[in-house]
mmCIF file of C-alpha atoms in Angstrom:
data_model
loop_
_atom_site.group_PDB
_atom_site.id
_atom_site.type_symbol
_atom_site.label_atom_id
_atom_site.label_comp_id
_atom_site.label_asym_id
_atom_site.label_seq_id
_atom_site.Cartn_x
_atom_site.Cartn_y
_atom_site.Cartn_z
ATOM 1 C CA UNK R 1 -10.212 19.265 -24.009
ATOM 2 C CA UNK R 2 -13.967 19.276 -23.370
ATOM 3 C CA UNK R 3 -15.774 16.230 -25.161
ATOM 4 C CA UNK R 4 -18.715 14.511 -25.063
ATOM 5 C CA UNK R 5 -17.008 11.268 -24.848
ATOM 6 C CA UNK R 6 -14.175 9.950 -25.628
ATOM 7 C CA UNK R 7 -13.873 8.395 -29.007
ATOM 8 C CA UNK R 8 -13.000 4.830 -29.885
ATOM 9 C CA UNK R 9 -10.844 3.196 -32.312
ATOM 10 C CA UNK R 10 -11.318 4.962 -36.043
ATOM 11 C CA UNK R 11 -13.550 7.488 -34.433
ATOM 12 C CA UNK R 12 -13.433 11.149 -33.658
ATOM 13 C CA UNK R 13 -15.634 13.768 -31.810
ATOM 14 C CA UNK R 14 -16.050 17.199 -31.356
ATOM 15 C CA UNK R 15 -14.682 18.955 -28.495
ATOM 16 C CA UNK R 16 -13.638 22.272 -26.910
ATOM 17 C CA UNK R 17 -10.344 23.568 -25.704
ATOM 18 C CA UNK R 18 -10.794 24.435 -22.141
ATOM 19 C CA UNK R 19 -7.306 24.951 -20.596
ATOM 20 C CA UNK R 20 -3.338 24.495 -20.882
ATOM 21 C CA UNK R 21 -3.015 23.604 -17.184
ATOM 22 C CA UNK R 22 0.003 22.954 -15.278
ATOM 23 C CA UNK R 23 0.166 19.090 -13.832
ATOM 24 C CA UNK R 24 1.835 16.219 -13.162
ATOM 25 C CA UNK R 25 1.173 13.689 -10.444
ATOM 26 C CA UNK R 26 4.265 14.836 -8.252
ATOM 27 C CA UNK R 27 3.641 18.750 -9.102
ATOM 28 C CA UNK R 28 0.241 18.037 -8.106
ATOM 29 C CA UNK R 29 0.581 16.411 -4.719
ATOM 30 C CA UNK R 30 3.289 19.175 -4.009
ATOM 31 C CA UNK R 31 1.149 22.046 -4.902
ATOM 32 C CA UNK R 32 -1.754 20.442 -3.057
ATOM 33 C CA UNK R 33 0.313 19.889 0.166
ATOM 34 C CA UNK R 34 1.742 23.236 0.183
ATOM 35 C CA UNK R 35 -1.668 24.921 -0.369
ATOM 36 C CA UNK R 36 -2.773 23.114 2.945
ATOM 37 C CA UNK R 37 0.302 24.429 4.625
ATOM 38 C CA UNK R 38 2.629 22.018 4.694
ATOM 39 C CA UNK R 39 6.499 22.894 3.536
ATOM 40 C CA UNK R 40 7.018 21.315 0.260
ATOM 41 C CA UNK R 41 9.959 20.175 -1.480
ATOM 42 C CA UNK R 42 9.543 18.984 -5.121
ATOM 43 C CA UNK R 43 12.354 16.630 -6.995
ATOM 44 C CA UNK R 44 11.572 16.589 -11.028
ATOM 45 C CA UNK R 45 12.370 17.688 -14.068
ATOM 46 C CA UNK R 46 10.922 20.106 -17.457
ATOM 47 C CA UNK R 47 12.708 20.741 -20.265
ATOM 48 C CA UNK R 48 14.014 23.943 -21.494
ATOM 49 C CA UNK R 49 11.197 24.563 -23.818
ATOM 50 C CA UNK R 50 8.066 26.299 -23.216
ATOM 51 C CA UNK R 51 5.680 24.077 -21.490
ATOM 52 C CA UNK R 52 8.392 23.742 -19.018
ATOM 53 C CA UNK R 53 9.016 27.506 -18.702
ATOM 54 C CA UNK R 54 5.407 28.093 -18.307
ATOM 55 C CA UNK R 55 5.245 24.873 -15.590
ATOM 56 C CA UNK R 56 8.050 26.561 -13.672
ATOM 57 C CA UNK R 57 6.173 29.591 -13.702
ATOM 58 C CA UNK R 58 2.915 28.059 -12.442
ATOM 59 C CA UNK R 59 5.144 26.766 -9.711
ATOM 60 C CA UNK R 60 7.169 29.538 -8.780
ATOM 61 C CA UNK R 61 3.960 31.204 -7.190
ATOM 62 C CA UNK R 62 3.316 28.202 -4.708
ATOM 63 C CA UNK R 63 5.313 28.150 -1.723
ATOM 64 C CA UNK R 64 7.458 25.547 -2.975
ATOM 65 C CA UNK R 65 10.939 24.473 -2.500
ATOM 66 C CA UNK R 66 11.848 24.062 -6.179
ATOM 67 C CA UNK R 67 15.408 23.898 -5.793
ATOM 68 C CA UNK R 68 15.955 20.122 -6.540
ATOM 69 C CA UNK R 69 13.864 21.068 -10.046
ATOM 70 C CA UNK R 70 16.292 19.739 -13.394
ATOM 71 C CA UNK R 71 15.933 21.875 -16.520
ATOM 72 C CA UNK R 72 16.698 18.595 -19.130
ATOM 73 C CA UNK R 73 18.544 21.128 -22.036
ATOM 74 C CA UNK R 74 17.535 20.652 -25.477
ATOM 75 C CA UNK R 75 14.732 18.530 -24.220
ATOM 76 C CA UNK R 76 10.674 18.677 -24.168
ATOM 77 C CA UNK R 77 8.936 18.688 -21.328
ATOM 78 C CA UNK R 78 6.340 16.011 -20.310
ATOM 79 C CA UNK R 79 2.584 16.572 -20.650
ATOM 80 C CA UNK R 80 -0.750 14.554 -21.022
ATOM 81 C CA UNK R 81 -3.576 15.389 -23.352
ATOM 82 C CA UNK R 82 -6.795 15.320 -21.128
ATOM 83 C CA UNK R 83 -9.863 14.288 -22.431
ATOM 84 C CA UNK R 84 -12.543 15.529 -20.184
ATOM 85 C CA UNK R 85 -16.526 14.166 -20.326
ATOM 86 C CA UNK R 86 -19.816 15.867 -19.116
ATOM 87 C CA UNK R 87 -19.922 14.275 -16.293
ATOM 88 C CA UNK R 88 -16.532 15.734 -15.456
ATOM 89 C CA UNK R 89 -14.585 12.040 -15.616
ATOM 90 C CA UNK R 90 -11.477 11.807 -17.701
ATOM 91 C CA UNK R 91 -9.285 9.899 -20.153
ATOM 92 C CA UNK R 92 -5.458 10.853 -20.225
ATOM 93 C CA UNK R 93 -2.634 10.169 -23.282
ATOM 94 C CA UNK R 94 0.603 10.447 -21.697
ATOM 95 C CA UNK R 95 3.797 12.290 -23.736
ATOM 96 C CA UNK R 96 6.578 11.015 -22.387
ATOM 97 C CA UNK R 97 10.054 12.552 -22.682
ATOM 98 C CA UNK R 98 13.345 12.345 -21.342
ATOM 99 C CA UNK R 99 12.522 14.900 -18.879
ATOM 100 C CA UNK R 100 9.796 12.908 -17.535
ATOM 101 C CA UNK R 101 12.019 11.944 -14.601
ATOM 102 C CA UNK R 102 14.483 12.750 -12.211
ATOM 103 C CA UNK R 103 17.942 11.092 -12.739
ATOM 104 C CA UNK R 104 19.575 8.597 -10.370
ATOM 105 C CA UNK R 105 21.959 11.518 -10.190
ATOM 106 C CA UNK R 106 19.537 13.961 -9.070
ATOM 107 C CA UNK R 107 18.421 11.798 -5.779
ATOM 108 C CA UNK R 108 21.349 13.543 -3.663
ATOM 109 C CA UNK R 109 21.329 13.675 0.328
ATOM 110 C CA UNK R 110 20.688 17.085 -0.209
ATOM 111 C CA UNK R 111 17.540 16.371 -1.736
ATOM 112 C CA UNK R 112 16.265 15.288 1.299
ATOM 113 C CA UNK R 113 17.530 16.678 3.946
ATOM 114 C CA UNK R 114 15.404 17.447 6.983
ATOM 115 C CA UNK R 115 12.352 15.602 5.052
ATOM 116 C CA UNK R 116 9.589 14.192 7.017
ATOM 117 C CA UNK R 117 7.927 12.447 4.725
ATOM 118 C CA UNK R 118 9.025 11.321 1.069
ATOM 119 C CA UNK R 119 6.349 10.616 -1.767
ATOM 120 C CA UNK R 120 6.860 8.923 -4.562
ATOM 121 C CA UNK R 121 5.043 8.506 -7.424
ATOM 122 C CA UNK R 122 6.409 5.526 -9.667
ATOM 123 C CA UNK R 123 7.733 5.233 -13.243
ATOM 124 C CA UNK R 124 11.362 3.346 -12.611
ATOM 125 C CA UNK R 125 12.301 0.453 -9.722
ATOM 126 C CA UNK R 126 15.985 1.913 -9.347
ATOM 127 C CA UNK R 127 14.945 5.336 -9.082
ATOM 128 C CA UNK R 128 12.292 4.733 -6.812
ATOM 129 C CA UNK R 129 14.586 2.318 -4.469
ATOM 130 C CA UNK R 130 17.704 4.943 -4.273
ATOM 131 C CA UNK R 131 14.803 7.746 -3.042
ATOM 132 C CA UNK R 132 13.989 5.394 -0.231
ATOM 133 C CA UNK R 133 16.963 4.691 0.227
ATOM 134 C CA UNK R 134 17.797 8.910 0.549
ATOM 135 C CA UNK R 135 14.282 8.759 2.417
ATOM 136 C CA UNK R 136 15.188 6.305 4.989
ATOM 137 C CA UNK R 137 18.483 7.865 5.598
ATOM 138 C CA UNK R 138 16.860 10.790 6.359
ATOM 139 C CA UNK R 139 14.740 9.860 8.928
ATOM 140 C CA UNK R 140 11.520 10.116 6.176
ATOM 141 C CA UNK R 141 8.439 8.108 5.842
ATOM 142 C CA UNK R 142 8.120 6.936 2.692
ATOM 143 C CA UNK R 143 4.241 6.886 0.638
ATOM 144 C CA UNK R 144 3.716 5.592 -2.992
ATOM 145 C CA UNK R 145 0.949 6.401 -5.568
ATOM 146 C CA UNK R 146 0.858 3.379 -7.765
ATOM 147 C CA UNK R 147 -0.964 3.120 -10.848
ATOM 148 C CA UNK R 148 -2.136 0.424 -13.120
ATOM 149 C CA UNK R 149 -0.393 2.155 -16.276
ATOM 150 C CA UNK R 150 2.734 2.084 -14.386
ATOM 151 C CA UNK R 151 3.159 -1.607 -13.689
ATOM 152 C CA UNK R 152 4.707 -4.003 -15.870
ATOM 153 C CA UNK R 153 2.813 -6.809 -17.834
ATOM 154 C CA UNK R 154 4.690 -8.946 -15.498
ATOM 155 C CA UNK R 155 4.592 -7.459 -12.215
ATOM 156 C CA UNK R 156 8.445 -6.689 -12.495
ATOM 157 C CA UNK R 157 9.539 -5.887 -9.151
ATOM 158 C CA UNK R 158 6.624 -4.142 -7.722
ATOM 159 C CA UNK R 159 6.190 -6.739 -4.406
ATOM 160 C CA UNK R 160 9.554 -5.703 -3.226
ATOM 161 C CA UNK R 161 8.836 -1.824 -3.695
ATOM 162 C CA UNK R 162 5.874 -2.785 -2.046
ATOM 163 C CA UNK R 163 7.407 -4.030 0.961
ATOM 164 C CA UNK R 164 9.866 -0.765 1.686
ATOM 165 C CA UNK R 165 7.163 1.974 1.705
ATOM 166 C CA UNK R 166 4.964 2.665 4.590
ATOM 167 C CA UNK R 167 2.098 3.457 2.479
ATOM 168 C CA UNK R 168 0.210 3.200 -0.060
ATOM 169 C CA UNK R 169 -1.917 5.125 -2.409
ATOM 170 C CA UNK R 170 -3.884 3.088 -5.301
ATOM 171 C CA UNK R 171 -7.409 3.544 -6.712
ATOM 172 C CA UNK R 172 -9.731 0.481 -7.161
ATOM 173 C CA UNK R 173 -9.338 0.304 -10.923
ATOM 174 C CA UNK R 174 -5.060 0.395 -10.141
ATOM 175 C CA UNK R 175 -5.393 -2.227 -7.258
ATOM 176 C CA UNK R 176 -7.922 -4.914 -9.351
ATOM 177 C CA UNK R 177 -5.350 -4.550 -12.190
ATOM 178 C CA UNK R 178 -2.196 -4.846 -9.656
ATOM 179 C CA UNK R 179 -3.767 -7.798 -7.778
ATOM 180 C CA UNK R 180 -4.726 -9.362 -10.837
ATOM 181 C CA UNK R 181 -0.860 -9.490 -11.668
ATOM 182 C CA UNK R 182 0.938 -10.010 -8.195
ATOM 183 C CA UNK R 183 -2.174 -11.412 -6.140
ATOM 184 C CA UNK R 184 -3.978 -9.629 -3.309
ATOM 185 C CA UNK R 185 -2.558 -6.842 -1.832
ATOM 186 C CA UNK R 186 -1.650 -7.570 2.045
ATOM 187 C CA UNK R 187 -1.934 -4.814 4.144
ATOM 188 C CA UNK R 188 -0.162 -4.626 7.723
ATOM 189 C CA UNK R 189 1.214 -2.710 10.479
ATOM 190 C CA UNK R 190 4.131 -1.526 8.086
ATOM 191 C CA UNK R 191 1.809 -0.959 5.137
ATOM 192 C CA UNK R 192 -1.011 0.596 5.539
ATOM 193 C CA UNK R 193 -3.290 0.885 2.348
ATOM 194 C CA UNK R 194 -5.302 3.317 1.117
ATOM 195 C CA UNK R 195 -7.951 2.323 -1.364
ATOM 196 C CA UNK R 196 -9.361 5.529 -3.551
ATOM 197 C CA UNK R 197 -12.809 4.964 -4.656
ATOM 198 C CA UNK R 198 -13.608 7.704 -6.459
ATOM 199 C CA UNK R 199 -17.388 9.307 -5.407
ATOM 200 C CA UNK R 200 -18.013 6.247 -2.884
ATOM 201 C CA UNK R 201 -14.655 7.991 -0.822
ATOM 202 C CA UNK R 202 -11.925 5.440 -0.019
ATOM 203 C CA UNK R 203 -10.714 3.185 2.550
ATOM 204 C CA UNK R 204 -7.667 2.569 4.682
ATOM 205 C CA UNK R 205 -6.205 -0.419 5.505
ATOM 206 C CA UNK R 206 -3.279 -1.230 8.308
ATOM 207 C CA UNK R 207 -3.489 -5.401 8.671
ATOM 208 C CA UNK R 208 -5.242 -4.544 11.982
ATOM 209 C CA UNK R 209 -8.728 -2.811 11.032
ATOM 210 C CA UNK R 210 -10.030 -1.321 7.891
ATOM 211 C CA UNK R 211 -11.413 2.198 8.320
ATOM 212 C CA UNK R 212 -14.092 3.293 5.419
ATOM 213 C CA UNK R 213 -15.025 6.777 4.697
ATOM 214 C CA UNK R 214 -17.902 8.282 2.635
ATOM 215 C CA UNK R 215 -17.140 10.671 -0.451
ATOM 216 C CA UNK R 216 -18.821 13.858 -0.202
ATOM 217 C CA UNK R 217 -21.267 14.692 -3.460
ATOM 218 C CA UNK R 218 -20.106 18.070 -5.762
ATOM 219 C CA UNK R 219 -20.786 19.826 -8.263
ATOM 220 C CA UNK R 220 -17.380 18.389 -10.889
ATOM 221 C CA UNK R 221 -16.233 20.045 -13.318
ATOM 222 C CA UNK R 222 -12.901 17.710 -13.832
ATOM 223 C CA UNK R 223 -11.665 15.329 -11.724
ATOM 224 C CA UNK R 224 -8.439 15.833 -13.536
ATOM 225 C CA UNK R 225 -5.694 15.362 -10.301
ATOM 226 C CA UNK R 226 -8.490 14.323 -7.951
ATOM 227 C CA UNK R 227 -6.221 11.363 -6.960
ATOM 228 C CA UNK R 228 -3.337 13.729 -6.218
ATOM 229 C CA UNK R 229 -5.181 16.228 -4.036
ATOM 230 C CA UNK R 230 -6.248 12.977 -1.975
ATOM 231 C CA UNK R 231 -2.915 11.828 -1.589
ATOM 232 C CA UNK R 232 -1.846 15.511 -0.405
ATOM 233 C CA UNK R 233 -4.934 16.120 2.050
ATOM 234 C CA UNK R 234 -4.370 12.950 3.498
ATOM 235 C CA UNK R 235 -0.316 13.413 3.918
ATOM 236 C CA UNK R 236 -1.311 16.890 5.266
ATOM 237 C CA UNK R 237 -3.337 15.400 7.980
ATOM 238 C CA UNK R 238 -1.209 12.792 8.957
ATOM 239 C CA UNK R 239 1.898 14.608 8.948
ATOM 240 C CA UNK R 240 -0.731 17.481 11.662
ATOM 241 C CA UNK R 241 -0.870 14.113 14.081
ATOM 242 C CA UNK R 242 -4.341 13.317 12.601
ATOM 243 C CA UNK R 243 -5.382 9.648 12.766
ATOM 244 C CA UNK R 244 -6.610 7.583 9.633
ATOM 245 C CA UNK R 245 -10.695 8.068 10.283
ATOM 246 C CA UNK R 246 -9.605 11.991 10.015
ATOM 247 C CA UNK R 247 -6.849 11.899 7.840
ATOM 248 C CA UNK R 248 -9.642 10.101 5.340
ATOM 249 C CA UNK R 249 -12.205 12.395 5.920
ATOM 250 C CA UNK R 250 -9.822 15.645 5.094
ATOM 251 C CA UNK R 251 -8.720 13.842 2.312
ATOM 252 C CA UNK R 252 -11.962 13.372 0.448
ATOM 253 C CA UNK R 253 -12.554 16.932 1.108
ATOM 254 C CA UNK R 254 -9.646 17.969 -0.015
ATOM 255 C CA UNK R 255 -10.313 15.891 -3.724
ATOM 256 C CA UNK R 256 -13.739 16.735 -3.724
ATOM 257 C CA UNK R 257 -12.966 20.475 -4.166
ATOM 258 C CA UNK R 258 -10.302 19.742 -6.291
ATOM 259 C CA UNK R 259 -12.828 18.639 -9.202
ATOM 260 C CA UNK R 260 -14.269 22.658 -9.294
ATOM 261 C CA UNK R 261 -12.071 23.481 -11.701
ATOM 262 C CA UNK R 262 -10.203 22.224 -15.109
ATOM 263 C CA UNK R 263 -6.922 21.482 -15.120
ATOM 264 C CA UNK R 264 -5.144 19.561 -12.300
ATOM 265 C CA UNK R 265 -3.690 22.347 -10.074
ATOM 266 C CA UNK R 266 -6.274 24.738 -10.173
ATOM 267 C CA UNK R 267 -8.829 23.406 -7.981
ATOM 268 C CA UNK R 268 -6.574 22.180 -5.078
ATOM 269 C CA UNK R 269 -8.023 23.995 -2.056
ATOM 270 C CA UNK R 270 -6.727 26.052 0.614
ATOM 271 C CA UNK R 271 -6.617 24.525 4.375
ATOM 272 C CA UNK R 272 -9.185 27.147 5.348
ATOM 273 C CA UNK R 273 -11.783 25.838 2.575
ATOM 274 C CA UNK R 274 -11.215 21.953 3.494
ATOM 275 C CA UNK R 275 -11.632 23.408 6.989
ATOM 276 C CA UNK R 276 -15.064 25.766 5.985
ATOM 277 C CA UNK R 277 -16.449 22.698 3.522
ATOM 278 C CA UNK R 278 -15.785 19.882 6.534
ATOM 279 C CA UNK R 279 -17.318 22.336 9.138
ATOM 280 C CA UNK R 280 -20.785 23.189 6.792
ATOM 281 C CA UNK R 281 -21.323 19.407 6.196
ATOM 282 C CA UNK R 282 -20.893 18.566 9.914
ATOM 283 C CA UNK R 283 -23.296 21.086 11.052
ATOM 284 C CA UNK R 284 -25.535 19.656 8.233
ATOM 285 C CA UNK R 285 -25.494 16.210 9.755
ATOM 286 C CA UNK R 286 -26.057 18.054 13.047
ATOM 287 C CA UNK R 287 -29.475 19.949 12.262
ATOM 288 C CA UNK R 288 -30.590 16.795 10.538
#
């Protein structure tokens, strides 16, 4: 929904439906990924209603591996109302439902066999430590997209989740909050951290440098799943042998674009336009 803000406590505003959009954070990195060309696997669930027909749908026409997918019967599906601004920034409520997540159950060898690389976004500790666990017994990396909303009041057991990924994905807002809870954040050879900054770009830390790259101004229209098409241009990259300076750079490109459009997934860019935006602002910086 299109507003002109978002309205406070008591309060209400006009605003405009735009789109019925199919999303998730997981759904988006996959669809993102796959768009880029990497094989994709996706491990979720929907219910059997029709938001989660339709989201199946939406899916079935990206390359996708969806055959790790639950239907939850007799269940809705998960969704977020999106509250979008005119500047294009957004405010999310969150429906939760018992096909939010993937079982313990549903985190089978098979899931992940022959998986490079696992990412995880994070709702549960036990669920997220068994797919590690299925990760690392595959041979997989492991990457995590943490957010503030996720964490407990406490901290819980986010330090030890912490320390069995290889990386990291958290925006500034996420990490002040998360720091603010469990102290600083320590990045290192095993962890490498990557800092999303919104329009400023992001950074990536590995304990032995800190590498900082730009954001690249758009046009936005919604940065609805912004964060997600990050985390999937940067995966892309790195997973193609690129280094972090590069893997950051495709990254932001990949986001950037993502914000054209409303919804979360229909934005996320082909490789050939990362590859066609990157190349017309190099040759930019090269006349200049």
């Amino acid at each position: 929904v299109k507003v002109p803000r978002p309205p406070g406590r008591d309060q209400k505003v006009d605003g405009a439906r735009v789109a019925q959009t199919p999303g998730g954070m997981a759904a988006n990195v996959a669809v993102g990924a796959s768009r880029l060309g990497t094989p994709t696997r996706l491990l979720g669930a929907v219910g059997d209603d029709a938001m989660g027909r339709e989201a199946l749908e939406a899916l079935g026409r990206e390359a996708l591996d969806l055959c790790h997918v639950a239907t939850r019967q007799d269940v809705a599906t998960f969704f977020c109302i999106i509250m979008v601004d005119g500047d294009g920034e957004k405010s999310l409520v969150k429906v939760v439902s018992p096909a939010y997540l993937p079982r313990l159950g549903d985190l089978t060898e098979a899931a992940f066999d022959g998986v490079r690389h696992a990412h995880l976004t994070f709702t549960r500790h036990d669920l997220a430590m068994r797919a590690i666990a299925r990760a690392r017994t595959a041979g997989a990396a492991v990457s995590l997209d943490l957010e503030a909303a996720d964490v407990p009041t406490d901290g819980g057991q986010i330090a030890a989740l912490l320390a069995a990924v290889d990386l990291l994905f958290i925006s500034e807002q996420s990490r002040a909050y998360v720091e603010g809870v469990i102290g600083p954040l320590q990045p290192s050879p095993d962890l490498t951290i990557v800092t999303t900054q919104g329009a400023d770009g992001a950074r990536a830390e590995n304990g032995r440098s800190t590498i900082v790259q730009a954001g690249y101004p758009v046009t936005v229209t919604d940065t609805s799943g912004a964060g997600d098409a990050f985390a999937a241009g940067f995966l892309h990259a790195r997973l193609d042998g690129a280094d972090d300076e590069a893997a950051l750079r495709f990254a932001n490109a990949a986001a950037a674009l993502s914000t054209r459009a409303y919804g979360a997934q229909n934005g996320l860019a082909l490789l050939s336009e990362v590859e066609d935006f990157l190349e017309q602002r190099t040759s930019r910086r090269s006349n200049a």
